[in-house]
Amino acid sequence: MCDGTARRVRLRPRLRGVAEGLPRLRLREFFCRRAVLFMGQRSGRQERSKKPEMSLSENLTAEEEDNKEENKELKTKDQRLPLVFGVADLKNGAVGLYNMGHTCCLNSLLQVFLMNIHFTGILRRITVPPNASLKRRNVPYQMLLLLEKMQSGKQKAVFPTDLARCLSVHRMDLFMQHDAAQLYLTLWNLVKMQIKDQDLVTKLSDLYTICVQEHLACQICSSETKRNSNMLTLPLPVLDSNSHKLKTLEDCLQCFFRPEELTGHNMCFCEYCEKKTPFLQSMKLVHLPQTLTIHLKRFCFERSASVHKLSHCLPFPEELDFNAVLTEQQSQAHDNEKAAWQYELFAVVTHSGSANFGHYCAYIRSLTECKWYCFNDSTVDQVSWDDVKCTYGHSDLYWGQTAYLLIYMKKHPQ
């Protein structure tokens, strides 16, 4: 059975490779920051070193002075936030993010979020936390500060240090390999959980949430149950029920929405028949959001419980019309809803390597310039659609880039 979750393997960060290219004056600060992040025990900056003979009142005074300075600095940043227009490539060209030790997955997903002007439009309207401690723990606020940092200078890349500290407070392990689909869900849930304005929470859900209707029909008495479910991604299989490789993204969609018979050990208990009976399980599409995320389940569990990566070629279109892919029986939506089911590709998060280790990067189409960029940590290059198509995958290119997450944007939103 296929599963979209790759095993996370703890790897020792290669500090020497990460530190290359840093200015010498900042090298000591870099390693100090890494030590704080790795411990995962402090949510803010490092504590000042204090002499043993300092009295308690002197300690409190020093701490108060620190808080005043930090609040003053944060207040200055808050005053600049209205100048953030909401897309990382608007002012000084696309800006990269330095890898701080196995943070390529985080960097790629942050670029996907921050290059989405619909997402940053919501981010700009959040309520600023009232004090320094809450600001350090608030993920949407730290994402907004990172966006401001990316736009305010002329540097080609910046360190997402403060945001990484913030995520470590929320028990997100750093300096280890993450699965992009899992981390995508974690980041989105943290942002949604920490936005206090319910109107903005609704807008965020409407922007990303997919709604499907699950059907279970007893094959003996024909009784049927229906249930609506919301999901952040469409987890599409890349193999069919007979473990044959699917050839296109449209084939994957058809396989996901194709009814499946539950027999043998998979039979369900029927309340009307009062016993386990064969069931027909099907999924029908109800609603698609403005930003649609598709998760290609490239990581597959074998009978030996080991995980391997499916790297075979799977083309995906630059434009996608769900009305042309799904049948009438595979959707449960009104005509007005279906009229807006035309999409164009916005971003591709790719993975290189095996199921146990590898590297992530993101190909993103700028919504302001309509140009494709490859975000590979601190390196950002303009690319063509032909370059993006090289991420389709290839069975013989074991270490080649393979598309893992596809993010589509509605062409004509309602």
mmCIF file of C-alpha atoms in Angstrom:
data_model
loop_
_atom_site.group_PDB
_atom_site.id
_atom_site.type_symbol
_atom_site.label_atom_id
_atom_site.label_comp_id
_atom_site.label_asym_id
_atom_site.label_seq_id
_atom_site.Cartn_x
_atom_site.Cartn_y
_atom_site.Cartn_z
ATOM 1 C CA MET A 1 0.000 0.000 0.000
ATOM 2 C CA CYS A 2 1.285 3.440 -0.865
ATOM 3 C CA ASP A 3 1.588 6.179 1.679
ATOM 4 C CA GLY A 4 2.621 9.795 1.133
ATOM 5 C CA THR A 5 4.627 9.984 4.349
ATOM 6 C CA ALA A 6 8.373 9.578 4.082
ATOM 7 C CA ARG A 7 10.283 8.447 7.153
ATOM 8 C CA ARG A 8 12.070 11.213 8.987
ATOM 9 C CA VAL A 9 15.674 10.355 9.700
ATOM 10 C CA ARG A 10 17.759 12.327 12.178
ATOM 11 C CA LEU A 11 20.956 13.433 10.499
ATOM 12 C CA ARG A 12 23.931 15.281 11.901
ATOM 13 C CA PRO A 13 24.159 18.778 10.330
ATOM 14 C CA ARG A 14 27.280 19.554 8.391
ATOM 15 C CA LEU A 15 28.233 22.816 10.036
ATOM 16 C CA ARG A 16 31.216 23.407 7.838
ATOM 17 C CA GLY A 17 29.201 23.308 4.622
ATOM 18 C CA VAL A 18 26.433 25.439 6.073
ATOM 19 C CA ALA A 19 28.811 28.114 7.309
ATOM 20 C CA GLU A 20 30.530 28.572 3.963
ATOM 21 C CA GLY A 21 29.979 31.940 2.456
ATOM 22 C CA LEU A 22 29.149 33.669 5.763
ATOM 23 C CA PRO A 23 30.980 36.905 6.594
ATOM 24 C CA ARG A 24 33.660 36.291 9.216
ATOM 25 C CA LEU A 25 32.173 38.853 11.611
ATOM 26 C CA ARG A 26 28.861 36.935 11.580
ATOM 27 C CA LEU A 27 30.333 33.439 11.806
ATOM 28 C CA ARG A 28 30.509 33.412 15.611
ATOM 29 C CA GLU A 29 26.954 34.749 15.849
ATOM 30 C CA PHE A 30 25.787 32.042 13.418
ATOM 31 C CA PHE A 31 27.090 29.184 15.552
ATOM 32 C CA CYS A 32 25.721 30.756 18.734
ATOM 33 C CA ARG A 33 22.292 30.970 17.147
ATOM 34 C CA ARG A 34 22.524 27.333 16.013
ATOM 35 C CA ALA A 35 23.272 26.269 19.603
ATOM 36 C CA VAL A 36 20.158 28.043 20.879
ATOM 37 C CA LEU A 37 17.991 26.559 18.137
ATOM 38 C CA PHE A 38 19.351 23.050 18.575
ATOM 39 C CA MET A 39 18.559 22.983 22.300
ATOM 40 C CA GLY A 40 14.988 24.073 21.524
ATOM 41 C CA GLN A 41 14.603 25.388 25.084
ATOM 42 C CA ARG A 42 14.514 29.124 24.561
ATOM 43 C CA SER A 43 11.853 30.953 22.594
ATOM 44 C CA GLY A 44 13.744 34.246 22.336
ATOM 45 C CA ARG A 45 17.262 35.540 22.073
ATOM 46 C CA GLN A 46 20.216 34.275 24.076
ATOM 47 C CA GLU A 47 20.456 35.355 27.713
ATOM 48 C CA ARG A 48 23.090 37.863 28.682
ATOM 49 C CA SER A 49 26.066 36.520 30.578
ATOM 50 C CA LYS A 50 25.895 37.843 34.172
ATOM 51 C CA LYS A 51 28.652 38.082 36.737
ATOM 52 C CA PRO A 52 28.183 35.876 39.828
ATOM 53 C CA GLU A 53 28.371 38.854 42.177
ATOM 54 C CA MET A 54 25.380 40.668 40.610
ATOM 55 C CA SER A 55 22.460 41.088 42.995
ATOM 56 C CA LEU A 56 18.901 39.980 42.238
ATOM 57 C CA SER A 57 17.755 43.572 41.757
ATOM 58 C CA GLU A 58 20.591 44.185 39.312
ATOM 59 C CA ASN A 59 19.588 41.066 37.376
ATOM 60 C CA LEU A 60 15.979 42.253 37.162
ATOM 61 C CA THR A 61 17.079 45.716 36.072
ATOM 62 C CA ALA A 62 19.245 44.282 33.310
ATOM 63 C CA GLU A 63 16.400 42.034 32.150
ATOM 64 C CA GLU A 64 13.956 44.962 32.114
ATOM 65 C CA GLU A 65 16.391 47.037 30.074
ATOM 66 C CA ASP A 66 16.724 44.128 27.621
ATOM 67 C CA ASN A 67 12.935 43.875 27.274
ATOM 68 C CA LYS A 68 12.646 47.616 26.706
ATOM 69 C CA GLU A 69 15.252 47.513 23.952
ATOM 70 C CA GLU A 70 13.625 44.471 22.330
ATOM 71 C CA ASN A 71 10.142 45.995 22.489
ATOM 72 C CA LYS A 72 11.528 49.200 20.974
ATOM 73 C CA GLU A 73 13.101 47.236 18.119
ATOM 74 C CA LEU A 74 9.917 45.227 17.514
ATOM 75 C CA LYS A 75 7.821 48.398 17.587
ATOM 76 C CA THR A 76 10.017 49.876 14.873
ATOM 77 C CA LYS A 77 9.499 46.723 12.800
ATOM 78 C CA ASP A 78 5.727 46.904 13.371
ATOM 79 C CA GLN A 79 5.692 50.441 12.002
ATOM 80 C CA ARG A 80 7.384 49.226 8.822
ATOM 81 C CA LEU A 81 5.024 46.287 8.241
ATOM 82 C CA PRO A 82 2.389 48.309 6.310
ATOM 83 C CA LEU A 83 5.094 48.865 3.669
ATOM 84 C CA VAL A 84 5.239 45.114 2.960
ATOM 85 C CA PHE A 85 3.335 44.584 -0.285
ATOM 86 C CA GLY A 86 2.980 40.866 0.077
ATOM 87 C CA VAL A 87 5.247 39.119 -2.412
ATOM 88 C CA ALA A 88 8.926 38.369 -2.012
ATOM 89 C CA ASP A 89 9.974 39.279 -5.579
ATOM 90 C CA LEU A 90 8.206 42.632 -5.852
ATOM 91 C CA LYS A 91 11.014 45.047 -5.018
ATOM 92 C CA ASN A 92 14.557 43.790 -5.355
ATOM 93 C CA GLY A 93 14.162 40.542 -7.216
ATOM 94 C CA ALA A 94 13.482 37.093 -5.776
ATOM 95 C CA VAL A 95 15.265 36.547 -2.447
ATOM 96 C CA GLY A 96 16.603 33.224 -1.181
ATOM 97 C CA LEU A 97 16.766 31.699 2.318
ATOM 98 C CA TYR A 98 19.986 30.355 3.816
ATOM 99 C CA ASN A 99 20.056 26.691 4.808
ATOM 100 C CA MET A 100 20.714 26.441 8.560
ATOM 101 C CA GLY A 101 21.170 22.676 8.576
ATOM 102 C CA HIS A 102 18.604 20.402 6.858
ATOM 103 C CA THR A 103 16.161 23.314 6.463
ATOM 104 C CA CYS A 104 15.793 22.978 2.678
ATOM 105 C CA CYS A 105 12.249 21.604 3.137
ATOM 106 C CA LEU A 106 11.244 24.508 5.393
ATOM 107 C CA ASN A 107 12.849 27.055 3.045
ATOM 108 C CA SER A 108 11.018 25.677 0.013
ATOM 109 C CA LEU A 109 7.616 25.751 1.724
ATOM 110 C CA LEU A 110 8.171 29.253 3.111
ATOM 111 C CA GLN A 111 8.881 30.486 -0.417
ATOM 112 C CA VAL A 112 5.660 28.845 -1.658
ATOM 113 C CA PHE A 113 3.628 30.578 1.062
ATOM 114 C CA LEU A 114 5.294 33.989 0.816
ATOM 115 C CA MET A 115 5.191 34.132 -2.991
ATOM 116 C CA ASN A 116 1.402 33.665 -2.847
ATOM 117 C CA ILE A 117 -0.030 37.198 -2.774
ATOM 118 C CA HIS A 118 -3.398 35.858 -1.636
ATOM 119 C CA PHE A 119 -1.763 34.329 1.457
ATOM 120 C CA THR A 120 0.368 37.370 2.255
ATOM 121 C CA GLY A 121 -2.688 39.581 1.806
ATOM 122 C CA ILE A 122 -4.191 37.730 4.782
ATOM 123 C CA LEU A 123 -0.886 37.809 6.656
ATOM 124 C CA ARG A 124 -0.683 41.612 6.417
ATOM 125 C CA ARG A 125 -4.003 41.979 8.246
ATOM 126 C CA ILE A 126 -3.146 39.973 11.359
ATOM 127 C CA THR A 127 -3.275 41.551 14.809
ATOM 128 C CA VAL A 128 0.228 42.254 16.101
ATOM 129 C CA PRO A 129 0.863 40.400 19.399
ATOM 130 C CA PRO A 130 0.938 42.796 22.385
ATOM 131 C CA ASN A 131 4.380 41.971 23.854
ATOM 132 C CA ALA A 132 7.803 40.652 22.915
ATOM 133 C CA SER A 133 7.273 37.189 24.377
ATOM 134 C CA LEU A 134 4.087 36.559 22.393
ATOM 135 C CA LYS A 135 5.685 37.978 19.258
ATOM 136 C CA ARG A 136 8.535 35.474 19.500
ATOM 137 C CA ARG A 137 6.015 32.607 19.700
ATOM 138 C CA ASN A 138 3.623 33.816 16.973
ATOM 139 C CA VAL A 139 4.243 32.015 13.656
ATOM 140 C CA PRO A 140 2.202 34.303 11.335
ATOM 141 C CA TYR A 141 3.837 37.382 12.858
ATOM 142 C CA GLN A 142 7.323 35.903 12.419
ATOM 143 C CA MET A 143 6.480 34.982 8.813
ATOM 144 C CA LEU A 144 5.451 38.605 8.245
ATOM 145 C CA LEU A 145 8.716 39.848 9.740
ATOM 146 C CA LEU A 146 10.641 37.461 7.492
ATOM 147 C CA LEU A 147 8.782 38.762 4.449
ATOM 148 C CA GLU A 148 9.611 42.342 5.483
ATOM 149 C CA LYS A 149 13.247 41.335 5.929
ATOM 150 C CA MET A 150 13.315 39.789 2.456
ATOM 151 C CA GLN A 151 11.956 42.978 0.909
ATOM 152 C CA SER A 152 13.735 45.646 2.908
ATOM 153 C CA GLY A 153 17.317 45.056 1.830
ATOM 154 C CA LYS A 154 19.359 44.362 -1.282
ATOM 155 C CA GLN A 155 20.722 41.001 -0.126
ATOM 156 C CA LYS A 156 20.239 37.958 -2.326
ATOM 157 C CA ALA A 157 19.352 35.728 0.645
ATOM 158 C CA VAL A 158 18.424 36.085 4.334
ATOM 159 C CA PHE A 159 18.492 33.849 7.414
ATOM 160 C CA PRO A 160 15.050 32.671 8.664
ATOM 161 C CA THR A 161 16.549 32.417 12.169
ATOM 162 C CA ASP A 162 13.794 34.079 14.212
ATOM 163 C CA LEU A 163 11.078 32.052 12.498
ATOM 164 C CA ALA A 164 13.068 28.847 13.046
ATOM 165 C CA ARG A 165 13.357 29.709 16.758
ATOM 166 C CA CYS A 166 9.611 30.315 16.838
ATOM 167 C CA LEU A 167 8.886 26.933 15.245
ATOM 168 C CA SER A 168 11.191 25.158 17.703
ATOM 169 C CA VAL A 169 9.078 26.573 20.548
ATOM 170 C CA HIS A 170 6.107 24.774 18.986
ATOM 171 C CA ARG A 171 8.036 21.486 19.072
ATOM 172 C CA MET A 172 8.989 21.402 15.433
ATOM 173 C CA ASP A 173 12.307 19.570 15.272
ATOM 174 C CA LEU A 174 15.077 21.411 13.485
ATOM 175 C CA PHE A 175 18.250 20.086 11.832
ATOM 176 C CA MET A 176 16.572 16.911 10.630
ATOM 177 C CA GLN A 177 14.979 15.682 7.425
ATOM 178 C CA HIS A 178 11.270 16.509 7.123
ATOM 179 C CA ASP A 179 8.571 15.313 4.755
ATOM 180 C CA ALA A 180 7.277 18.274 2.753
ATOM 181 C CA ALA A 181 3.624 17.187 2.865
ATOM 182 C CA GLN A 182 3.708 16.825 6.659
ATOM 183 C CA LEU A 183 5.560 20.091 7.211
ATOM 184 C CA TYR A 184 3.200 21.926 4.853
ATOM 185 C CA LEU A 185 0.257 20.838 7.017
ATOM 186 C CA THR A 186 2.109 21.714 10.238
ATOM 187 C CA LEU A 187 2.947 25.249 9.088
ATOM 188 C CA TRP A 188 -0.566 25.911 7.823
ATOM 189 C CA ASN A 189 -2.172 24.676 11.053
ATOM 190 C CA LEU A 190 0.144 26.830 13.185
ATOM 191 C CA VAL A 191 -0.726 29.911 11.143
ATOM 192 C CA LYS A 192 -4.445 29.181 11.335
ATOM 193 C CA MET A 193 -4.324 28.432 15.069
ATOM 194 C CA GLN A 194 -2.523 31.681 15.939
ATOM 195 C CA ILE A 195 -4.613 34.109 13.879
ATOM 196 C CA LYS A 196 -7.103 35.681 16.286
ATOM 197 C CA ASP A 197 -9.357 37.390 13.742
ATOM 198 C CA GLN A 198 -12.031 34.825 12.818
ATOM 199 C CA ASP A 199 -12.730 36.594 9.543
ATOM 200 C CA LEU A 200 -9.092 36.071 8.524
ATOM 201 C CA VAL A 201 -9.266 32.428 9.655
ATOM 202 C CA THR A 202 -12.271 31.955 7.362
ATOM 203 C CA LYS A 203 -10.435 33.597 4.477
ATOM 204 C CA LEU A 204 -7.401 31.361 5.061
ATOM 205 C CA SER A 205 -9.590 28.246 5.070
ATOM 206 C CA ASP A 206 -11.409 29.345 1.926
ATOM 207 C CA LEU A 207 -8.054 29.979 0.235
ATOM 208 C CA TYR A 208 -6.657 26.460 0.824
ATOM 209 C CA THR A 209 -9.339 23.993 1.982
ATOM 210 C CA ILE A 210 -10.655 21.231 -0.321
ATOM 211 C CA CYS A 211 -14.063 19.690 0.401
ATOM 212 C CA VAL A 212 -14.960 16.144 -0.657
ATOM 213 C CA GLN A 213 -17.941 13.920 0.085
ATOM 214 C CA GLU A 214 -17.270 10.333 1.133
ATOM 215 C CA HIS A 215 -19.839 7.680 0.163
ATOM 216 C CA LEU A 216 -20.155 4.204 1.681
ATOM 217 C CA ALA A 217 -22.828 1.945 0.154
ATOM 218 C CA CYS A 218 -23.667 -1.565 1.397
ATOM 219 C CA GLN A 219 -23.678 -4.037 -1.482
ATOM 220 C CA ILE A 220 -26.309 -6.223 0.233
ATOM 221 C CA CYS A 221 -29.049 -3.818 1.390
ATOM 222 C CA SER A 222 -27.992 -0.747 -0.650
ATOM 223 C CA SER A 223 -27.988 1.503 2.441
ATOM 224 C CA GLU A 224 -25.673 4.461 2.009
ATOM 225 C CA THR A 225 -23.899 6.911 4.305
ATOM 226 C CA LYS A 226 -22.448 10.261 3.257
ATOM 227 C CA ARG A 227 -19.979 12.495 5.034
ATOM 228 C CA ASN A 228 -18.268 15.739 4.024
ATOM 229 C CA SER A 229 -14.556 16.032 4.779
ATOM 230 C CA ASN A 230 -12.121 18.915 4.487
ATOM 231 C CA MET A 231 -8.487 18.435 3.520
ATOM 232 C CA LEU A 232 -5.527 20.689 2.814
ATOM 233 C CA THR A 233 -4.072 18.543 0.014
ATOM 234 C CA LEU A 234 -5.335 16.018 -2.499
ATOM 235 C CA PRO A 235 -3.189 12.912 -1.775
ATOM 236 C CA LEU A 236 -3.016 11.299 -5.200
ATOM 237 C CA PRO A 237 -1.629 7.780 -5.725
ATOM 238 C CA VAL A 238 0.970 7.318 -8.458
ATOM 239 C CA LEU A 239 0.212 3.564 -8.705
ATOM 240 C CA ASP A 240 -3.168 2.003 -9.440
ATOM 241 C CA SER A 241 -4.818 -0.766 -7.394
ATOM 242 C CA ASN A 242 -2.730 -3.362 -9.257
ATOM 243 C CA SER A 243 0.535 -1.490 -8.508
ATOM 244 C CA HIS A 244 0.876 -0.370 -12.117
ATOM 245 C CA LYS A 245 2.478 3.019 -12.714
ATOM 246 C CA LEU A 246 0.034 5.793 -13.583
ATOM 247 C CA LYS A 247 1.161 7.794 -16.588
ATOM 248 C CA THR A 248 -0.321 11.284 -16.115
ATOM 249 C CA LEU A 249 -1.681 13.547 -13.383
ATOM 250 C CA GLU A 250 -5.145 13.145 -14.902
ATOM 251 C CA ASP A 251 -4.825 9.368 -14.447
ATOM 252 C CA CYS A 252 -3.951 9.940 -10.773
ATOM 253 C CA LEU A 253 -7.063 12.088 -10.292
ATOM 254 C CA GLN A 254 -9.245 9.463 -11.931
ATOM 255 C CA CYS A 255 -7.750 6.767 -9.710
ATOM 256 C CA PHE A 256 -8.354 8.816 -6.554
ATOM 257 C CA PHE A 257 -12.039 9.410 -7.355
ATOM 258 C CA ARG A 258 -12.697 5.920 -8.772
ATOM 259 C CA PRO A 259 -15.081 3.814 -6.593
ATOM 260 C CA GLU A 260 -13.423 0.969 -4.695
ATOM 261 C CA GLU A 261 -14.973 -2.303 -3.548
ATOM 262 C CA LEU A 262 -14.321 -3.202 0.091
ATOM 263 C CA THR A 263 -14.417 -6.989 0.356
ATOM 264 C CA GLY A 264 -12.762 -9.733 2.388
ATOM 265 C CA HIS A 265 -10.787 -8.274 5.286
ATOM 266 C CA ASN A 266 -11.862 -4.756 4.232
ATOM 267 C CA MET A 267 -15.595 -5.356 4.681
ATOM 268 C CA CYS A 268 -17.500 -2.923 6.919
ATOM 269 C CA PHE A 269 -20.199 -3.510 9.523
ATOM 270 C CA CYS A 270 -23.682 -2.653 8.213
ATOM 271 C CA GLU A 271 -26.167 -1.510 10.872
ATOM 272 C CA TYR A 272 -29.110 -2.664 8.776
ATOM 273 C CA CYS A 273 -27.723 -6.093 7.905
ATOM 274 C CA GLU A 274 -26.233 -6.354 11.436
ATOM 275 C CA LYS A 275 -23.057 -7.943 10.119
ATOM 276 C CA LYS A 276 -19.986 -7.215 8.044
ATOM 277 C CA THR A 277 -20.846 -6.888 4.367
ATOM 278 C CA PRO A 278 -19.111 -5.807 1.128
ATOM 279 C CA PHE A 279 -19.210 -2.037 0.635
ATOM 280 C CA LEU A 280 -18.595 0.310 -2.274
ATOM 281 C CA GLN A 281 -16.483 3.285 -1.238
ATOM 282 C CA SER A 282 -16.313 6.403 -3.405
ATOM 283 C CA MET A 283 -15.202 10.010 -3.168
ATOM 284 C CA LYS A 284 -16.947 12.960 -4.812
ATOM 285 C CA LEU A 285 -15.552 16.449 -5.199
ATOM 286 C CA VAL A 286 -17.621 19.238 -3.608
ATOM 287 C CA HIS A 287 -15.413 22.329 -3.487
ATOM 288 C CA LEU A 288 -11.995 23.415 -4.756
ATOM 289 C CA PRO A 289 -10.166 26.413 -3.249
ATOM 290 C CA GLN A 290 -8.325 29.323 -4.827
ATOM 291 C CA THR A 291 -4.975 27.640 -4.049
ATOM 292 C CA LEU A 292 -5.108 23.898 -4.700
ATOM 293 C CA THR A 293 -2.309 21.684 -3.339
ATOM 294 C CA ILE A 294 -1.797 18.207 -4.804
ATOM 295 C CA HIS A 295 0.372 15.690 -2.960
ATOM 296 C CA LEU A 296 1.892 13.022 -5.198
ATOM 297 C CA LYS A 297 2.375 9.929 -3.007
ATOM 298 C CA ARG A 298 5.889 9.165 -4.209
ATOM 299 C CA PHE A 299 6.897 7.251 -1.074
ATOM 300 C CA CYS A 300 5.637 3.666 -0.908
ATOM 301 C CA PHE A 301 5.663 1.040 1.846
ATOM 302 C CA GLU A 302 6.820 -2.410 0.779
ATOM 303 C CA ARG A 303 5.819 -5.688 2.413
ATOM 304 C CA SER A 304 9.062 -5.610 4.374
ATOM 305 C CA ALA A 305 7.874 -2.340 5.990
ATOM 306 C CA SER A 306 10.711 -0.443 4.328
ATOM 307 C CA VAL A 307 9.987 2.708 2.362
ATOM 308 C CA HIS A 308 11.152 3.419 -1.149
ATOM 309 C CA LYS A 309 10.629 6.288 -3.535
ATOM 310 C CA LEU A 310 8.670 6.023 -6.787
ATOM 311 C CA SER A 311 10.626 8.160 -9.250
ATOM 312 C CA HIS A 312 8.977 7.179 -12.541
ATOM 313 C CA CYS A 313 7.951 9.867 -15.029
ATOM 314 C CA LEU A 314 4.585 11.485 -14.274
ATOM 315 C CA PRO A 315 3.780 14.514 -16.468
ATOM 316 C CA PHE A 316 1.594 17.269 -15.054
ATOM 317 C CA PRO A 317 -0.034 20.040 -17.116
ATOM 318 C CA GLU A 318 0.612 23.760 -16.853
ATOM 319 C CA GLU A 319 -3.171 24.261 -17.048
ATOM 320 C CA LEU A 320 -5.705 21.914 -15.457
ATOM 321 C CA ASP A 321 -9.488 21.818 -15.980
ATOM 322 C CA PHE A 322 -11.234 19.513 -13.509
ATOM 323 C CA ASN A 323 -14.406 19.538 -15.593
ATOM 324 C CA ALA A 324 -12.494 17.798 -18.371
ATOM 325 C CA VAL A 325 -10.922 15.250 -15.993
ATOM 326 C CA LEU A 326 -13.766 14.155 -13.704
ATOM 327 C CA THR A 327 -17.085 12.640 -14.704
ATOM 328 C CA GLU A 328 -20.492 13.796 -13.510
ATOM 329 C CA GLN A 329 -20.561 10.908 -11.033
ATOM 330 C CA GLN A 330 -17.263 12.003 -9.488
ATOM 331 C CA SER A 331 -18.401 15.461 -8.413
ATOM 332 C CA GLN A 332 -21.063 16.719 -6.075
ATOM 333 C CA ALA A 333 -20.961 20.430 -6.825
ATOM 334 C CA HIS A 334 -23.220 23.119 -8.275
ATOM 335 C CA ASP A 335 -22.678 24.434 -11.790
ATOM 336 C CA ASN A 336 -21.450 27.787 -10.428
ATOM 337 C CA GLU A 337 -18.770 25.957 -8.450
ATOM 338 C CA LYS A 338 -17.696 23.876 -11.454
ATOM 339 C CA ALA A 339 -17.404 26.978 -13.634
ATOM 340 C CA ALA A 340 -14.354 28.045 -11.599
ATOM 341 C CA TRP A 341 -12.543 24.689 -11.744
ATOM 342 C CA GLN A 342 -9.916 25.889 -14.213
ATOM 343 C CA TYR A 343 -6.390 26.103 -12.808
ATOM 344 C CA GLU A 344 -2.871 27.040 -13.817
ATOM 345 C CA LEU A 345 0.302 25.816 -12.143
ATOM 346 C CA PHE A 346 1.768 28.142 -9.503
ATOM 347 C CA ALA A 347 4.490 26.106 -7.788
ATOM 348 C CA VAL A 348 6.216 22.718 -7.689
ATOM 349 C CA VAL A 349 8.055 21.442 -4.610
ATOM 350 C CA THR A 350 10.584 18.830 -5.712
ATOM 351 C CA HIS A 351 12.593 16.153 -3.912
ATOM 352 C CA SER A 352 15.976 14.749 -4.898
ATOM 353 C CA GLY A 353 17.375 11.585 -3.378
ATOM 354 C CA SER A 354 15.867 8.548 -1.662
ATOM 355 C CA ALA A 355 13.106 8.027 0.889
ATOM 356 C CA ASN A 356 15.603 8.275 3.752
ATOM 357 C CA PHE A 357 17.450 11.438 2.792
ATOM 358 C CA GLY A 358 17.656 14.017 0.043
ATOM 359 C CA HIS A 359 17.101 17.654 -0.806
ATOM 360 C CA TYR A 360 14.079 19.876 -1.488
ATOM 361 C CA CYS A 361 13.739 22.933 -3.690
ATOM 362 C CA ALA A 362 10.795 24.868 -5.153
ATOM 363 C CA TYR A 363 9.890 26.094 -8.624
ATOM 364 C CA ILE A 364 7.502 29.058 -8.340
ATOM 365 C CA ARG A 365 5.813 31.229 -10.950
ATOM 366 C CA SER A 366 5.814 34.864 -9.845
ATOM 367 C CA LEU A 367 2.240 36.179 -9.822
ATOM 368 C CA THR A 368 3.510 39.721 -10.427
ATOM 369 C CA GLU A 369 6.011 38.979 -13.209
ATOM 370 C CA CYS A 370 4.609 35.698 -14.624
ATOM 371 C CA LYS A 371 8.159 34.287 -14.631
ATOM 372 C CA TRP A 372 9.346 30.951 -13.245
ATOM 373 C CA TYR A 373 12.041 30.871 -10.537
ATOM 374 C CA CYS A 374 13.922 28.012 -8.927
ATOM 375 C CA PHE A 375 14.358 28.564 -5.171
ATOM 376 C CA ASN A 376 17.231 26.358 -4.031
ATOM 377 C CA ASP A 377 17.884 27.644 -0.499
ATOM 378 C CA SER A 378 20.009 30.803 -0.869
ATOM 379 C CA THR A 379 20.286 30.444 -4.664
ATOM 380 C CA VAL A 380 17.445 31.802 -6.808
ATOM 381 C CA ASP A 381 17.538 31.526 -10.600
ATOM 382 C CA GLN A 382 15.024 32.392 -13.295
ATOM 383 C CA VAL A 383 14.072 29.259 -15.246
ATOM 384 C CA SER A 384 11.802 28.239 -18.109
ATOM 385 C CA TRP A 385 8.791 25.940 -18.291
ATOM 386 C CA ASP A 386 11.063 23.339 -19.908
ATOM 387 C CA ASP A 387 13.165 23.398 -16.726
ATOM 388 C CA VAL A 388 10.034 22.801 -14.645
ATOM 389 C CA LYS A 389 9.089 19.840 -16.849
ATOM 390 C CA CYS A 390 12.403 18.212 -15.924
ATOM 391 C CA THR A 391 10.820 17.476 -12.523
ATOM 392 C CA TYR A 392 8.367 14.979 -14.036
ATOM 393 C CA GLY A 393 10.678 12.217 -12.816
ATOM 394 C CA HIS A 394 12.590 9.375 -14.425
ATOM 395 C CA SER A 395 13.132 5.819 -13.161
ATOM 396 C CA ASP A 396 16.776 5.819 -14.270
ATOM 397 C CA LEU A 397 17.594 9.175 -12.630
ATOM 398 C CA TYR A 398 17.550 8.038 -9.016
ATOM 399 C CA TRP A 399 18.988 11.316 -7.693
ATOM 400 C CA GLY A 400 17.099 13.562 -10.083
ATOM 401 C CA GLN A 401 14.510 16.129 -9.019
ATOM 402 C CA THR A 402 11.022 14.652 -8.780
ATOM 403 C CA ALA A 403 7.846 16.686 -8.263
ATOM 404 C CA TYR A 404 6.297 15.970 -4.862
ATOM 405 C CA LEU A 405 3.837 18.826 -4.224
ATOM 406 C CA LEU A 406 1.967 20.612 -7.023
ATOM 407 C CA ILE A 407 0.274 23.921 -6.196
ATOM 408 C CA TYR A 408 -2.296 25.185 -8.697
ATOM 409 C CA MET A 409 -4.051 28.582 -8.704
ATOM 410 C CA LYS A 410 -7.546 29.304 -10.022
ATOM 411 C CA LYS A 411 -7.505 31.150 -13.344
ATOM 412 C CA HIS A 412 -10.901 32.801 -12.846
ATOM 413 C CA PRO A 413 -11.793 32.922 -9.138
ATOM 414 C CA GLN A 414 -15.383 33.683 -8.264
#
